């Protein structure tokens, strides 16, 4: 991760006026800033302790993002970095700005449509509006995509539909090769009311 950070910042400095190079440097820097909050087990971003995040890297990533914004219209890396910046801002404000995340993910899906972007947009829509609005955004996403089932399970829990959530957790767990993520999902599933 440290080498990726170094290379991204070096590339941006060499390219100087390439907005996306600075966006990539910002994205990697802001993601690296939260590394200490992740720990060895899987911890979702909203449950990470922002006091463990690296304030110096957050400031550095913010400076790269501002530089990128001054050089051109936002594209993929700038938008992904802005999403990371909103999450990192919780270290300052103590809260997550779900409306800002919904706006940024909507822009990301418009600029660079991907399954991951669409699922993330559904997740933040479920937080910014309500779980049913988030669930509606999941329609049309292929069934074999693990994040689809994990987000569906979370939104169903928030919507007060535990039986459907249990089924979605089973599907997510079956598609999860990562041990810590699987353990997290199993724990969430076991905590559902029976």
PDB file of C-alpha atoms in Angstrom:
ATOM      1  CA  UNK A   1       0.000   0.000   0.000  1.00  0.00           C
ATOM      2  CA  UNK A   2       2.849   2.371   0.805  1.00  0.00           C
ATOM      3  CA  UNK A   3       4.480   1.668  -2.549  1.00  0.00           C
ATOM      4  CA  UNK A   4       1.187   2.232  -4.402  1.00  0.00           C
ATOM      5  CA  UNK A   5       0.844   5.562  -2.599  1.00  0.00           C
ATOM      6  CA  UNK A   6       4.374   6.593  -3.499  1.00  0.00           C
ATOM      7  CA  UNK A   7       3.933   5.608  -7.159  1.00  0.00           C
ATOM      8  CA  UNK A   8       0.557   7.371  -7.504  1.00  0.00           C
ATOM      9  CA  UNK A   9       1.887  10.614  -6.025  1.00  0.00           C
ATOM     10  CA  UNK A  10       5.041  10.396  -8.166  1.00  0.00           C
ATOM     11  CA  UNK A  11       2.986   9.801 -11.316  1.00  0.00           C
ATOM     12  CA  UNK A  12       0.696  12.753 -10.516  1.00  0.00           C
ATOM     13  CA  UNK A  13       3.701  15.024  -9.925  1.00  0.00           C
ATOM     14  CA  UNK A  14       5.279  13.926 -13.215  1.00  0.00           C
ATOM     15  CA  UNK A  15       2.072  14.402 -15.198  1.00  0.00           C
ATOM     16  CA  UNK A  16       1.475  17.679 -13.333  1.00  0.00           C
ATOM     17  CA  UNK A  17      -1.772  18.808 -14.994  1.00  0.00           C
ATOM     18  CA  UNK A  18      -3.589  15.466 -15.391  1.00  0.00           C
ATOM     19  CA  UNK A  19      -6.653  15.683 -13.182  1.00  0.00           C
ATOM     20  CA  UNK A  20      -7.203  11.923 -13.015  1.00  0.00           C
ATOM     21  CA  UNK A  21      -3.598  11.299 -11.944  1.00  0.00           C
ATOM     22  CA  UNK A  22      -4.181  13.624  -8.971  1.00  0.00           C
ATOM     23  CA  UNK A  23      -7.559  11.949  -8.411  1.00  0.00           C
ATOM     24  CA  UNK A  24      -5.841   8.555  -8.199  1.00  0.00           C
ATOM     25  CA  UNK A  25      -3.231   9.950  -5.791  1.00  0.00           C
ATOM     26  CA  UNK A  26      -6.070  11.330  -3.644  1.00  0.00           C
ATOM     27  CA  UNK A  27      -7.993   8.046  -3.759  1.00  0.00           C
ATOM     28  CA  UNK A  28      -5.031   5.936  -2.668  1.00  0.00           C
ATOM     29  CA  UNK A  29      -3.970   8.441   0.004  1.00  0.00           C
ATOM     30  CA  UNK A  30      -7.438   8.737   1.543  1.00  0.00           C
ATOM     31  CA  UNK A  31      -7.921   4.971   1.485  1.00  0.00           C
ATOM     32  CA  UNK A  32      -4.520   4.453   3.100  1.00  0.00           C
ATOM     33  CA  UNK A  33      -5.449   7.010   5.789  1.00  0.00           C
ATOM     34  CA  UNK A  34      -8.100   4.611   7.093  1.00  0.00           C
ATOM     35  CA  UNK A  35      -5.876   1.497   7.110  1.00  0.00           C
ATOM     36  CA  UNK A  36      -5.337   1.488  10.888  1.00  0.00           C
ATOM     37  CA  UNK A  37      -9.103   1.550  11.468  1.00  0.00           C
ATOM     38  CA  UNK A  38      -9.669  -1.675   9.546  1.00  0.00           C
ATOM     39  CA  UNK A  39      -7.742  -4.052  11.794  1.00  0.00           C
ATOM     40  CA  UNK A  40      -7.267  -7.778  11.075  1.00  0.00           C
ATOM     41  CA  UNK A  41     -11.002  -8.572  11.119  1.00  0.00           C
ATOM     42  CA  UNK A  42     -13.439  -7.071   8.631  1.00  0.00           C
ATOM     43  CA  UNK A  43     -14.878  -3.823  10.000  1.00  0.00           C
ATOM     44  CA  UNK A  44     -17.372  -1.914   7.825  1.00  0.00           C
ATOM     45  CA  UNK A  45     -16.383   1.693   7.292  1.00  0.00           C
ATOM     46  CA  UNK A  46     -19.235   3.106   9.376  1.00  0.00           C
ATOM     47  CA  UNK A  47     -18.101   1.014  12.368  1.00  0.00           C
ATOM     48  CA  UNK A  48     -14.425   1.975  12.144  1.00  0.00           C
ATOM     49  CA  UNK A  49     -13.122   4.288  14.847  1.00  0.00           C
ATOM     50  CA  UNK A  50     -12.088   7.478  13.012  1.00  0.00           C
ATOM     51  CA  UNK A  51      -9.667   8.330  15.831  1.00  0.00           C
ATOM     52  CA  UNK A  52      -7.471   5.527  14.442  1.00  0.00           C
ATOM     53  CA  UNK A  53      -7.330   7.162  11.006  1.00  0.00           C
ATOM     54  CA  UNK A  54      -4.234   9.101   9.922  1.00  0.00           C
ATOM     55  CA  UNK A  55      -5.075  12.831   9.977  1.00  0.00           C
ATOM     56  CA  UNK A  56      -1.904  13.717   8.059  1.00  0.00           C
ATOM     57  CA  UNK A  57      -2.832  11.403   5.187  1.00  0.00           C
ATOM     58  CA  UNK A  58      -6.420  12.698   5.210  1.00  0.00           C
ATOM     59  CA  UNK A  59      -5.101  16.254   4.815  1.00  0.00           C
ATOM     60  CA  UNK A  60      -2.664  15.144   2.106  1.00  0.00           C
ATOM     61  CA  UNK A  61      -5.402  13.294   0.201  1.00  0.00           C
ATOM     62  CA  UNK A  62      -7.687  16.318   0.480  1.00  0.00           C
ATOM     63  CA  UNK A  63      -4.984  18.529  -1.031  1.00  0.00           C
ATOM     64  CA  UNK A  64      -4.556  16.120  -3.960  1.00  0.00           C
ATOM     65  CA  UNK A  65      -8.317  16.050  -4.486  1.00  0.00           C
ATOM     66  CA  UNK A  66      -8.523  19.855  -4.531  1.00  0.00           C
ATOM     67  CA  UNK A  67      -5.676  19.904  -7.056  1.00  0.00           C
ATOM     68  CA  UNK A  68      -7.514  17.378  -9.247  1.00  0.00           C
ATOM     69  CA  UNK A  69     -10.732  19.425  -9.047  1.00  0.00           C
ATOM     70  CA  UNK A  70      -8.885  22.535 -10.216  1.00  0.00           C
ATOM     71  CA  UNK A  71      -7.643  20.736 -13.348  1.00  0.00           C
ATOM     72  CA  UNK A  72     -10.806  19.380 -14.927  1.00  0.00           C
ATOM     73  CA  UNK A  73     -14.248  17.875 -14.717  1.00  0.00           C
ATOM     74  CA  UNK A  74     -14.489  14.966 -12.303  1.00  0.00           C
ATOM     75  CA  UNK A  75     -14.090  11.496 -13.683  1.00  0.00           C
ATOM     76  CA  UNK A  76     -13.796   8.095 -12.051  1.00  0.00           C
ATOM     77  CA  UNK A  77     -10.782   8.515  -9.759  1.00  0.00           C
ATOM     78  CA  UNK A  78     -11.778  12.001  -8.649  1.00  0.00           C
ATOM     79  CA  UNK A  79     -15.280  10.801  -7.807  1.00  0.00           C
ATOM     80  CA  UNK A  80     -13.975   7.744  -5.954  1.00  0.00           C
ATOM     81  CA  UNK A  81     -11.555   9.987  -4.046  1.00  0.00           C
ATOM     82  CA  UNK A  82     -14.395  12.384  -3.191  1.00  0.00           C
ATOM     83  CA  UNK A  83     -16.365   9.413  -1.823  1.00  0.00           C
ATOM     84  CA  UNK A  84     -13.379   8.484   0.353  1.00  0.00           C
ATOM     85  CA  UNK A  85     -13.108  12.118   1.440  1.00  0.00           C
ATOM     86  CA  UNK A  86     -16.729  12.151   2.613  1.00  0.00           C
ATOM     87  CA  UNK A  87     -16.078   9.013   4.666  1.00  0.00           C
ATOM     88  CA  UNK A  88     -12.865  10.500   6.083  1.00  0.00           C
ATOM     89  CA  UNK A  89     -14.731  13.679   7.047  1.00  0.00           C
ATOM     90  CA  UNK A  90     -16.439  11.635   9.772  1.00  0.00           C
ATOM     91  CA  UNK A  91     -13.190  12.010  11.735  1.00  0.00           C
ATOM     92  CA  UNK A  92     -13.957  15.753  11.872  1.00  0.00           C
ATOM     93  CA  UNK A  93     -17.761  15.846  12.063  1.00  0.00           C
ATOM     94  CA  UNK A  94     -18.599  12.590  13.826  1.00  0.00           C
ATOM     95  CA  UNK A  95     -21.225  11.698  11.214  1.00  0.00           C
ATOM     96  CA  UNK A  96     -21.484  10.316   7.680  1.00  0.00           C
ATOM     97  CA  UNK A  97     -23.056  12.577   5.054  1.00  0.00           C
ATOM     98  CA  UNK A  98     -25.204   9.973   3.282  1.00  0.00           C
ATOM     99  CA  UNK A  99     -26.774  12.571   0.957  1.00  0.00           C
ATOM    100  CA  UNK A 100     -23.342  13.627  -0.303  1.00  0.00           C
ATOM    101  CA  UNK A 101     -22.400   9.980  -0.832  1.00  0.00           C
ATOM    102  CA  UNK A 102     -25.605   9.359  -2.793  1.00  0.00           C
ATOM    103  CA  UNK A 103     -24.836  12.359  -5.032  1.00  0.00           C
ATOM    104  CA  UNK A 104     -21.253  11.196  -5.614  1.00  0.00           C
ATOM    105  CA  UNK A 105     -22.208   7.571  -6.309  1.00  0.00           C
ATOM    106  CA  UNK A 106     -24.911   8.759  -8.728  1.00  0.00           C
ATOM    107  CA  UNK A 107     -22.252  10.759 -10.573  1.00  0.00           C
ATOM    108  CA  UNK A 108     -19.837   7.801 -10.505  1.00  0.00           C
ATOM    109  CA  UNK A 109     -22.445   5.435 -11.961  1.00  0.00           C
ATOM    110  CA  UNK A 110     -23.192   7.999 -14.691  1.00  0.00           C
ATOM    111  CA  UNK A 111     -19.491   8.422 -15.551  1.00  0.00           C
ATOM    112  CA  UNK A 112     -18.253   4.859 -15.014  1.00  0.00           C
ATOM    113  CA  UNK A 113     -21.127   2.378 -14.724  1.00  0.00           C
ATOM    114  CA  UNK A 114     -20.121  -0.754 -12.840  1.00  0.00           C
ATOM    115  CA  UNK A 115     -21.823  -3.403 -10.731  1.00  0.00           C
ATOM    116  CA  UNK A 116     -19.904  -2.241  -7.655  1.00  0.00           C
ATOM    117  CA  UNK A 117     -20.909   1.368  -8.189  1.00  0.00           C
ATOM    118  CA  UNK A 118     -24.561   0.437  -8.655  1.00  0.00           C
ATOM    119  CA  UNK A 119     -24.592  -1.695  -5.487  1.00  0.00           C
ATOM    120  CA  UNK A 120     -22.855   1.057  -3.500  1.00  0.00           C
ATOM    121  CA  UNK A 121     -25.413   3.581  -4.794  1.00  0.00           C
ATOM    122  CA  UNK A 122     -28.196   1.289  -3.549  1.00  0.00           C
ATOM    123  CA  UNK A 123     -26.529   1.010  -0.132  1.00  0.00           C
ATOM    124  CA  UNK A 124     -26.144   4.765   0.344  1.00  0.00           C
ATOM    125  CA  UNK A 125     -29.631   5.432  -1.057  1.00  0.00           C
ATOM    126  CA  UNK A 126     -30.940   3.094   1.630  1.00  0.00           C
ATOM    127  CA  UNK A 127     -29.235   5.266   4.225  1.00  0.00           C
ATOM    128  CA  UNK A 128     -29.970   8.677   2.693  1.00  0.00           C
ATOM    129  CA  UNK A 129     -33.646   7.941   1.939  1.00  0.00           C
ATOM    130  CA  UNK A 130     -34.969   4.647   3.267  1.00  0.00           C
ATOM    131  CA  UNK A 131     -34.215   0.927   2.908  1.00  0.00           C
ATOM    132  CA  UNK A 132     -36.977   0.351   0.343  1.00  0.00           C
ATOM    133  CA  UNK A 133     -35.502   3.015  -1.972  1.00  0.00           C
ATOM    134  CA  UNK A 134     -32.137   1.267  -1.682  1.00  0.00           C
ATOM    135  CA  UNK A 135     -33.667  -2.135  -2.407  1.00  0.00           C
ATOM    136  CA  UNK A 136     -35.331  -0.734  -5.538  1.00  0.00           C
ATOM    137  CA  UNK A 137     -31.904   0.340  -6.843  1.00  0.00           C
ATOM    138  CA  UNK A 138     -30.703  -3.287  -6.673  1.00  0.00           C
ATOM    139  CA  UNK A 139     -33.056  -4.482  -9.396  1.00  0.00           C
ATOM    140  CA  UNK A 140     -31.339  -5.666 -12.557  1.00  0.00           C
ATOM    141  CA  UNK A 141     -28.004  -6.467 -10.900  1.00  0.00           C
ATOM    142  CA  UNK A 142     -26.837 -10.048 -11.673  1.00  0.00           C
ATOM    143  CA  UNK A 143     -27.633 -12.540  -8.930  1.00  0.00           C
ATOM    144  CA  UNK A 144     -24.099 -14.007  -8.726  1.00  0.00           C
ATOM    145  CA  UNK A 145     -22.527 -10.723  -7.532  1.00  0.00           C
ATOM    146  CA  UNK A 146     -21.680 -11.146  -3.822  1.00  0.00           C
ATOM    147  CA  UNK A 147     -21.971  -7.448  -2.808  1.00  0.00           C
ATOM    148  CA  UNK A 148     -25.539  -7.442  -4.148  1.00  0.00           C
ATOM    149  CA  UNK A 149     -26.568 -10.038  -1.564  1.00  0.00           C
ATOM    150  CA  UNK A 150     -24.611  -8.423   1.285  1.00  0.00           C
ATOM    151  CA  UNK A 151     -26.180  -5.015   0.648  1.00  0.00           C
ATOM    152  CA  UNK A 152     -29.630  -6.548   0.139  1.00  0.00           C
ATOM    153  CA  UNK A 153     -29.278  -8.337   3.497  1.00  0.00           C
ATOM    154  CA  UNK A 154     -28.290  -5.113   5.257  1.00  0.00           C
ATOM    155  CA  UNK A 155     -31.154  -3.156   3.680  1.00  0.00           C
ATOM    156  CA  UNK A 156     -33.646  -5.898   4.552  1.00  0.00           C
ATOM    157  CA  UNK A 157     -32.469  -5.803   8.182  1.00  0.00           C
ATOM    158  CA  UNK A 158     -32.973  -2.019   8.188  1.00  0.00           C
ATOM    159  CA  UNK A 159     -36.421  -2.498   6.611  1.00  0.00           C
ATOM    160  CA  UNK A 160     -37.435  -4.889   9.418  1.00  0.00           C
ATOM    161  CA  UNK A 161     -37.640  -7.970   7.187  1.00  0.00           C
ATOM    162  CA  UNK A 162     -35.434 -10.506   9.051  1.00  0.00           C
ATOM    163  CA  UNK A 163     -36.588 -13.673   7.240  1.00  0.00           C
ATOM    164  CA  UNK A 164     -35.701 -12.196   3.838  1.00  0.00           C
ATOM    165  CA  UNK A 165     -32.477 -10.791   5.298  1.00  0.00           C
ATOM    166  CA  UNK A 166     -31.467 -14.278   6.522  1.00  0.00           C
ATOM    167  CA  UNK A 167     -31.898 -15.626   2.992  1.00  0.00           C
ATOM    168  CA  UNK A 168     -29.826 -12.762   1.537  1.00  0.00           C
ATOM    169  CA  UNK A 169     -27.101 -13.350   4.157  1.00  0.00           C
ATOM    170  CA  UNK A 170     -26.983 -17.059   3.196  1.00  0.00           C
ATOM    171  CA  UNK A 171     -26.495 -16.091  -0.463  1.00  0.00           C
ATOM    172  CA  UNK A 172     -23.799 -13.535   0.417  1.00  0.00           C
ATOM    173  CA  UNK A 173     -21.938 -15.982   2.671  1.00  0.00           C
ATOM    174  CA  UNK A 174     -22.000 -18.689  -0.023  1.00  0.00           C
ATOM    175  CA  UNK A 175     -20.343 -16.252  -2.470  1.00  0.00           C
ATOM    176  CA  UNK A 176     -17.739 -14.887  -0.031  1.00  0.00           C
ATOM    177  CA  UNK A 177     -14.220 -16.361  -0.331  1.00  0.00           C
ATOM    178  CA  UNK A 178     -12.678 -13.878   2.139  1.00  0.00           C
ATOM    179  CA  UNK A 179     -12.572 -15.387   5.646  1.00  0.00           C
ATOM    180  CA  UNK A 180     -12.922 -12.179   7.706  1.00  0.00           C
ATOM    181  CA  UNK A 181     -15.793 -10.903   5.531  1.00  0.00           C
ATOM    182  CA  UNK A 182     -17.519 -14.297   5.729  1.00  0.00           C
ATOM    183  CA  UNK A 183     -17.167 -14.268   9.538  1.00  0.00           C
ATOM    184  CA  UNK A 184     -18.654 -10.770   9.702  1.00  0.00           C
ATOM    185  CA  UNK A 185     -21.632 -11.786   7.534  1.00  0.00           C
ATOM    186  CA  UNK A 186     -22.176 -14.968   9.568  1.00  0.00           C
ATOM    187  CA  UNK A 187     -22.200 -12.880  12.757  1.00  0.00           C
ATOM    188  CA  UNK A 188     -24.758 -10.476  11.301  1.00  0.00           C
ATOM    189  CA  UNK A 189     -26.908 -13.390  10.176  1.00  0.00           C
ATOM    190  CA  UNK A 190     -26.789 -15.064  13.607  1.00  0.00           C
ATOM    191  CA  UNK A 191     -27.842 -11.790  15.281  1.00  0.00           C
ATOM    192  CA  UNK A 192     -31.149 -11.700  13.368  1.00  0.00           C
ATOM    193  CA  UNK A 193     -34.322 -12.233  15.410  1.00  0.00           C
ATOM    194  CA  UNK A 194     -35.589 -15.786  15.043  1.00  0.00           C
TER     195      UNK A 194
END
